[in-house]
Amino acid sequence: MTVAPPDPAIAFSARALGSALRLHVRLADGSSSAGVAAAEAAWAEVRDEFDAVDVALSRFRTDSELTMLNRRAGDGSVAVVSRRLRTALAAVHRAGRLTDGRFDARVLGALERIGEHGAPLEGGDEAPGRTVPGGEMSDGTEVGAAPRRRAEPLSRVRVPDAPLDMGGIGKGLALRWAAARAIAVLPPGAGLLLEAGGDVVHAGAPPADGWMVGIEDPVAPTGPDGEPLVVVAVRDGAVATSSIRVRNWIGPDGRPVHHLLDPSTGEPARTGLIAVTVAGADPAWSEVWSKALFLAGRDGIADEARSGGMAAWWVDDRGRLGMTPDARLRCAWVAEERLG
């Protein structure tokens, strides 16, 4: 997605969780020195939260909590984990139930098989904290390899039966937590838009016309001058996209593959869709539903999204754009010629 920030707005950018991270801050009193200092403090909160999520949920770090938990997948033990990992485990469990299994974090093995490799699960350190067989209680040893910057509560969880990929839901949770921390240090009347890897979340007071967020055209050539397919006026909540535009490659057997897997087959989903975008109250759940609707396919997405009252946009493999009535209400501009 692309963001056209209102004037005036203070912007920050970096990289986190393997993608671009951007924060736009709008202050009620303009760019006073106190306001700028508050915006810088908000950016520090965002960076700190994304660093903490990386330690907790990354499958690409050998020392993350998730990697160490995945190394013990299926052993029937109990682990002591951080608040972030516990919340993520609960979220993926609930997402699987609410989507009838179309969202399933237990696809790490399939991703590895088709060539998207993370941290090795064989060898290395043991599971996070202390794990004990048969469900006996651990002694509460601290979790993870990196020292904590502040005391946080720990929880006991059952080690999953298969290795997990937190993927998009992990990014959505990072956006949720970071936005909450950032808005808490900004002065009254301020607002922010936080973007990570093309997904965005809003907090605080929006501009009068909303934050103008462009949904990229997944069939157009890439580049900084590319025109968006839709411009959404974001006044609350979050917008997330599941797309095969970027994360696609040639697999070990020579076939073209991508990261959006069908859990029922363990193979890249071929649904007649290229990209699905969902706007909702929360970035993690917008991520979940964009993936579930992608798996609904070209023939099923319209009815499912409408019946669920979702604001959703999608592009099929013929380049045609579709959207729900709720999505149309959020549009500031649409490439009308592409509507299917």
Coordinates of C-alpha atoms in Angstrom, one line a residue:
M1 CA 0.0 0.0 0.0
T2 CA 1.0 3.6 -0.4
V3 CA 0.2 6.4 2.0
A4 CA -0.3 10.1 1.2
P5 CA 0.1 11.8 4.6
P6 CA -1.8 15.0 5.3
D7 CA 0.1 18.3 5.7
P8 CA 1.6 18.7 8.2
A9 CA 2.7 15.2 9.3
I10 CA 5.9 13.9 10.8
A11 CA 7.2 10.7 9.2
F12 CA 9.7 8.1 10.3
S13 CA 10.9 5.0 8.4
A14 CA 13.1 1.9 9.0
R15 CA 12.9 -1.8 8.4
A16 CA 11.5 -4.4 10.7
L17 CA 10.3 -8.0 10.5
G18 CA 11.8 -8.2 7.0
S19 CA 9.8 -5.3 5.5
A20 CA 9.4 -1.6 5.4
L21 CA 8.2 0.1 8.6
R22 CA 6.8 3.6 8.5
L23 CA 5.1 5.9 11.0
H24 CA 3.2 9.1 10.2
V25 CA 2.2 11.3 13.1
R26 CA -0.2 14.2 12.9
L27 CA -0.1 16.7 15.8
A28 CA -3.0 19.0 16.8
D29 CA -0.6 21.9 17.4
G30 CA 1.5 21.4 14.3
S31 CA 5.2 20.9 14.6
S32 CA 6.1 22.5 17.9
S33 CA 9.3 21.3 19.6
A34 CA 7.3 19.5 22.2
G35 CA 5.2 17.8 19.5
V36 CA 8.2 16.7 17.6
A37 CA 9.8 15.3 20.7
A38 CA 6.5 13.4 21.4
A39 CA 6.5 12.0 17.8
E40 CA 10.1 10.9 18.3
A41 CA 9.1 9.1 21.5
A42 CA 6.2 7.4 19.7
W43 CA 8.6 6.2 17.0
A44 CA 10.9 4.8 19.7
E45 CA 7.9 2.9 21.2
V46 CA 7.2 1.5 17.7
R47 CA 10.7 0.4 17.1
D48 CA 11.0 -1.2 20.6
E49 CA 7.7 -3.1 20.1
F50 CA 8.7 -4.5 16.7
D51 CA 12.1 -5.5 18.1
A52 CA 10.3 -7.4 20.9
V53 CA 7.9 -9.1 18.5
D54 CA 10.9 -10.2 16.3
V55 CA 12.4 -11.9 19.4
A56 CA 9.1 -13.5 20.3
L57 CA 7.5 -14.5 16.9
S58 CA 10.1 -14.6 14.2
R59 CA 10.6 -18.0 12.5
F60 CA 13.8 -16.7 10.8
R61 CA 15.7 -16.1 14.1
T62 CA 17.5 -19.1 15.6
D63 CA 17.1 -17.5 19.1
S64 CA 13.4 -16.5 18.9
E65 CA 10.9 -17.9 21.3
L66 CA 8.9 -19.3 18.3
T67 CA 11.9 -21.1 16.9
M68 CA 12.7 -22.7 20.2
L69 CA 9.1 -23.7 20.7
N70 CA 8.9 -25.1 17.2
R71 CA 12.0 -27.3 17.9
R72 CA 9.9 -29.1 20.5
A73 CA 6.7 -29.3 18.4
G74 CA 4.7 -32.5 19.1
D75 CA 6.6 -33.6 22.2
G76 CA 3.6 -33.1 24.5
S77 CA 5.4 -30.8 26.9
V78 CA 4.4 -27.5 28.6
A79 CA 6.5 -24.3 28.0
V80 CA 6.8 -21.0 29.8
V81 CA 6.3 -18.3 27.3
S82 CA 6.0 -14.5 27.1
R83 CA 2.8 -12.5 26.8
R84 CA 3.4 -11.9 23.1
L85 CA 3.9 -15.5 22.2
R86 CA 1.0 -16.6 24.4
T87 CA -1.3 -14.1 22.7
A88 CA -0.1 -15.1 19.3
L89 CA -0.8 -18.8 20.0
A90 CA -4.3 -18.0 21.2
A91 CA -4.9 -15.8 18.2
V92 CA -3.9 -18.5 15.6
H93 CA -6.0 -21.1 17.4
R94 CA -9.1 -18.8 17.4
A95 CA -8.4 -17.8 13.7
G96 CA -8.4 -21.5 12.7
R97 CA -11.8 -22.1 14.3
L98 CA -13.4 -18.9 12.9
T99 CA -12.2 -19.6 9.4
D100 CA -13.0 -23.3 9.4
G101 CA -9.3 -24.1 9.0
R102 CA -8.6 -21.8 6.1
F103 CA -6.2 -19.9 8.4
D104 CA -3.8 -22.4 9.8
A105 CA -0.4 -21.5 11.2
R106 CA 0.8 -25.2 11.0
V107 CA 2.1 -24.6 7.5
L108 CA 5.8 -24.1 8.3
G109 CA 6.8 -27.5 7.1
A110 CA 5.1 -26.9 3.8
L111 CA 6.8 -23.5 3.4
E112 CA 10.2 -25.1 4.0
R113 CA 9.4 -27.9 1.5
I114 CA 8.6 -25.4 -1.3
G115 CA 11.8 -23.3 -0.6
E116 CA 10.9 -20.5 1.9
H117 CA 13.4 -21.4 4.6
G118 CA 13.6 -20.1 8.1
A119 CA 15.8 -20.9 11.1
P120 CA 16.7 -24.6 11.2
L121 CA 14.6 -26.7 13.6
E122 CA 17.0 -29.5 13.9
G123 CA 19.7 -29.1 16.6
G124 CA 20.4 -25.8 18.3
D125 CA 19.0 -24.8 21.7
E126 CA 16.2 -26.5 23.5
A127 CA 12.7 -25.1 23.7
P128 CA 12.0 -21.7 25.4
G129 CA 12.4 -21.6 29.1
R130 CA 12.0 -25.0 30.7
T131 CA 9.6 -27.6 29.2
V132 CA 8.6 -30.7 31.0
P133 CA 6.8 -33.8 29.7
G134 CA 3.3 -34.8 30.5
G135 CA 1.9 -31.3 31.3
E136 CA 3.7 -30.9 34.7
M137 CA 4.2 -27.3 35.7
S138 CA 7.5 -25.6 34.9
D139 CA 9.4 -23.6 37.5
G140 CA 8.8 -20.4 35.6
T141 CA 12.3 -19.9 34.1
E142 CA 12.5 -16.8 31.9
V143 CA 11.8 -17.3 28.2
G144 CA 13.9 -16.6 25.2
A145 CA 17.5 -15.8 24.4
A146 CA 17.4 -12.0 24.6
P147 CA 17.2 -10.2 28.0
R148 CA 14.0 -8.5 28.7
R149 CA 14.0 -4.7 29.0
R150 CA 11.1 -4.7 31.5
A151 CA 9.5 -7.3 33.7
E152 CA 6.6 -9.0 31.9
P153 CA 4.2 -11.8 33.0
L154 CA 4.9 -15.3 31.8
S155 CA 2.4 -18.0 30.9
R156 CA 2.4 -21.7 30.6
V157 CA 1.2 -23.2 27.3
R158 CA 1.1 -26.6 25.7
V159 CA 3.8 -27.0 23.0
P160 CA 2.0 -27.2 19.6
D161 CA 1.7 -30.5 17.7
A162 CA 3.3 -29.1 14.6
P163 CA 5.8 -26.2 13.9
L164 CA 4.0 -22.8 13.4
D165 CA 4.5 -19.9 11.1
M166 CA 3.1 -16.7 12.6
G167 CA 3.6 -14.8 9.3
G168 CA 0.9 -12.2 8.7
I169 CA -0.9 -12.5 12.0
G170 CA 2.4 -11.8 13.8
K171 CA 2.8 -8.7 11.7
G172 CA -0.8 -7.7 12.5
L173 CA -0.2 -8.2 16.2
A174 CA 3.0 -6.1 16.1
L175 CA 1.0 -3.3 14.4
R176 CA -1.7 -3.5 17.1
W177 CA 0.7 -3.4 20.0
A178 CA 3.0 -0.8 18.5
A179 CA 0.2 1.6 17.6
A180 CA -1.2 1.3 21.2
R181 CA 2.2 2.1 22.7
A182 CA 2.8 5.0 20.3
I183 CA -0.5 6.8 20.7
A184 CA -0.1 6.5 24.5
V185 CA 2.9 8.9 24.4
L186 CA 1.4 11.4 22.0
P187 CA -0.4 14.5 23.2
P188 CA -4.2 14.8 23.1
G189 CA -5.6 15.4 19.6
A190 CA -2.7 13.7 17.8
G191 CA -3.2 10.8 15.4
L192 CA -1.0 8.3 13.7
L193 CA -0.9 5.9 10.8
L194 CA 1.5 3.0 11.2
E195 CA 2.5 0.8 8.2
A196 CA 4.4 -2.4 8.0
G197 CA 4.9 -4.4 4.9
G198 CA 1.9 -2.8 3.1
D199 CA -0.5 -3.2 6.1
V200 CA -1.7 -0.1 8.0
V201 CA -3.3 0.7 11.3
H202 CA -4.7 4.0 12.5
A203 CA -4.9 5.3 16.1
G204 CA -5.9 8.7 17.6
A205 CA -7.6 11.5 15.7
P206 CA -7.7 11.2 11.9
P207 CA -7.4 14.0 9.5
A208 CA -10.6 15.6 8.4
D209 CA -10.7 13.5 5.2
G210 CA -9.0 10.5 6.6
W211 CA -5.6 9.1 5.8
M212 CA -5.3 8.5 2.0
V213 CA -4.0 4.9 1.6
G214 CA -3.5 3.5 -1.9
I215 CA -4.1 -0.2 -2.6
E216 CA -1.5 -1.3 -5.2
D217 CA -2.4 -2.7 -8.5
P218 CA -1.0 -6.3 -8.3
V219 CA -0.8 -6.7 -12.1
A220 CA 0.9 -3.4 -12.9
P221 CA 4.6 -3.0 -13.3
T222 CA 6.3 -2.2 -10.0
G223 CA 7.9 1.2 -9.4
P224 CA 7.5 4.4 -7.4
D225 CA 5.3 6.0 -10.0
G226 CA 2.7 3.2 -10.2
E227 CA -0.9 4.3 -9.9
P228 CA -2.9 2.7 -7.1
L229 CA -6.0 0.6 -8.0
V230 CA -8.1 2.1 -5.1
V231 CA -7.5 5.0 -2.7
V232 CA -9.1 4.3 0.7
A233 CA -9.9 7.0 3.2
V234 CA -8.8 5.5 6.5
R235 CA -10.5 7.1 9.5
D236 CA -10.2 4.2 12.0
G237 CA -9.0 0.6 12.3
A238 CA -6.7 -1.2 9.9
V239 CA -6.2 -2.3 6.3
A240 CA -4.4 -5.5 5.4
T241 CA -3.6 -7.3 2.2
S242 CA -2.8 -10.9 1.2
S243 CA -1.2 -11.0 -2.2
I244 CA 1.1 -13.2 -4.3
R245 CA 2.6 -10.2 -6.1
V246 CA 5.9 -10.1 -4.0
R247 CA 6.4 -13.4 -2.3
N248 CA 6.6 -15.8 -5.2
W249 CA 9.5 -17.8 -6.5
I250 CA 10.5 -21.0 -8.4
G251 CA 10.3 -24.0 -6.0
P252 CA 12.9 -26.8 -5.7
D253 CA 11.0 -28.9 -8.3
G254 CA 11.0 -26.0 -10.9
R255 CA 7.3 -25.0 -10.4
P256 CA 6.3 -21.4 -9.7
V257 CA 5.1 -21.2 -6.0
H258 CA 4.0 -18.5 -3.5
H259 CA 3.5 -18.2 0.2
L260 CA -0.3 -18.3 0.5
L261 CA -0.8 -22.0 1.1
D262 CA -4.0 -24.0 1.2
P263 CA -3.8 -25.8 4.5
S264 CA -5.9 -28.7 3.2
T265 CA -3.3 -29.5 0.6
G266 CA -0.1 -27.9 1.8
E267 CA 0.4 -26.4 -1.6
P268 CA 0.2 -22.8 -2.9
A269 CA -3.4 -21.9 -3.3
R270 CA -4.6 -21.5 -6.9
T271 CA -7.9 -19.7 -6.4
G272 CA -8.2 -17.4 -9.4
L273 CA -7.2 -14.5 -7.1
I274 CA -4.0 -12.4 -7.0
A275 CA -4.7 -10.1 -4.0
V276 CA -7.3 -9.5 -1.3
T277 CA -7.5 -6.5 0.9
V278 CA -9.7 -6.2 4.1
A279 CA -10.4 -3.2 6.2
G280 CA -11.4 -3.9 9.8
A281 CA -11.1 -2.8 13.4
D282 CA -7.9 -4.7 14.1
P283 CA -4.8 -5.3 11.9
A284 CA -4.3 -8.9 13.0
W285 CA -7.9 -9.9 12.2
S286 CA -7.8 -8.0 8.9
E287 CA -4.8 -10.2 8.0
V288 CA -6.7 -13.3 9.0
W289 CA -9.7 -12.5 6.9
S290 CA -7.7 -11.4 3.9
K291 CA -6.1 -14.9 3.8
A292 CA -9.4 -16.7 4.4
L293 CA -11.1 -14.7 1.6
F294 CA -8.2 -15.4 -0.7
L295 CA -8.8 -19.1 -0.2
A296 CA -12.6 -18.6 -0.8
G297 CA -11.5 -18.0 -4.4
R298 CA -12.7 -16.0 -7.4
D299 CA -16.1 -17.6 -7.4
G300 CA -16.8 -17.5 -3.7
I301 CA -15.2 -14.3 -2.4
A302 CA -18.0 -11.9 -3.2
D303 CA -20.8 -13.8 -1.5
E304 CA -18.7 -14.7 1.6
A305 CA -17.3 -11.2 2.1
R306 CA -20.8 -9.6 1.7
S307 CA -22.5 -12.1 3.9
G308 CA -19.9 -11.4 6.6
G309 CA -20.4 -7.6 6.3
M310 CA -16.7 -7.1 5.5
A311 CA -15.1 -4.2 3.7
A312 CA -13.0 -6.1 1.1
W313 CA -11.4 -5.5 -2.2
W314 CA -9.9 -8.2 -4.5
V315 CA -8.2 -8.6 -7.9
D316 CA -8.6 -11.8 -9.9
D317 CA -6.1 -13.4 -12.3
R318 CA -7.7 -11.5 -15.2
G319 CA -6.9 -8.2 -13.6
R320 CA -10.5 -7.4 -12.6
L321 CA -11.3 -5.5 -9.5
G322 CA -14.1 -6.5 -7.1
M323 CA -15.3 -5.0 -3.8
T324 CA -18.1 -5.2 -1.3
P325 CA -20.6 -2.4 -0.6
D326 CA -18.9 -1.7 2.7
A327 CA -15.6 -1.3 0.8
R328 CA -17.1 1.0 -1.7
L329 CA -18.2 3.4 1.1
R330 CA -14.5 3.7 2.2
C331 CA -13.2 4.6 -1.2
A332 CA -11.9 8.1 -2.0
W333 CA -11.1 7.0 -5.6
V334 CA -11.4 3.8 -7.7
A335 CA -10.1 2.8 -11.1
E336 CA -13.6 2.3 -12.4
E337 CA -12.5 0.8 -15.7
R338 CA -11.1 -2.2 -13.8
L339 CA -14.3 -3.2 -12.0
G340 CA -15.4 -6.7 -13.0

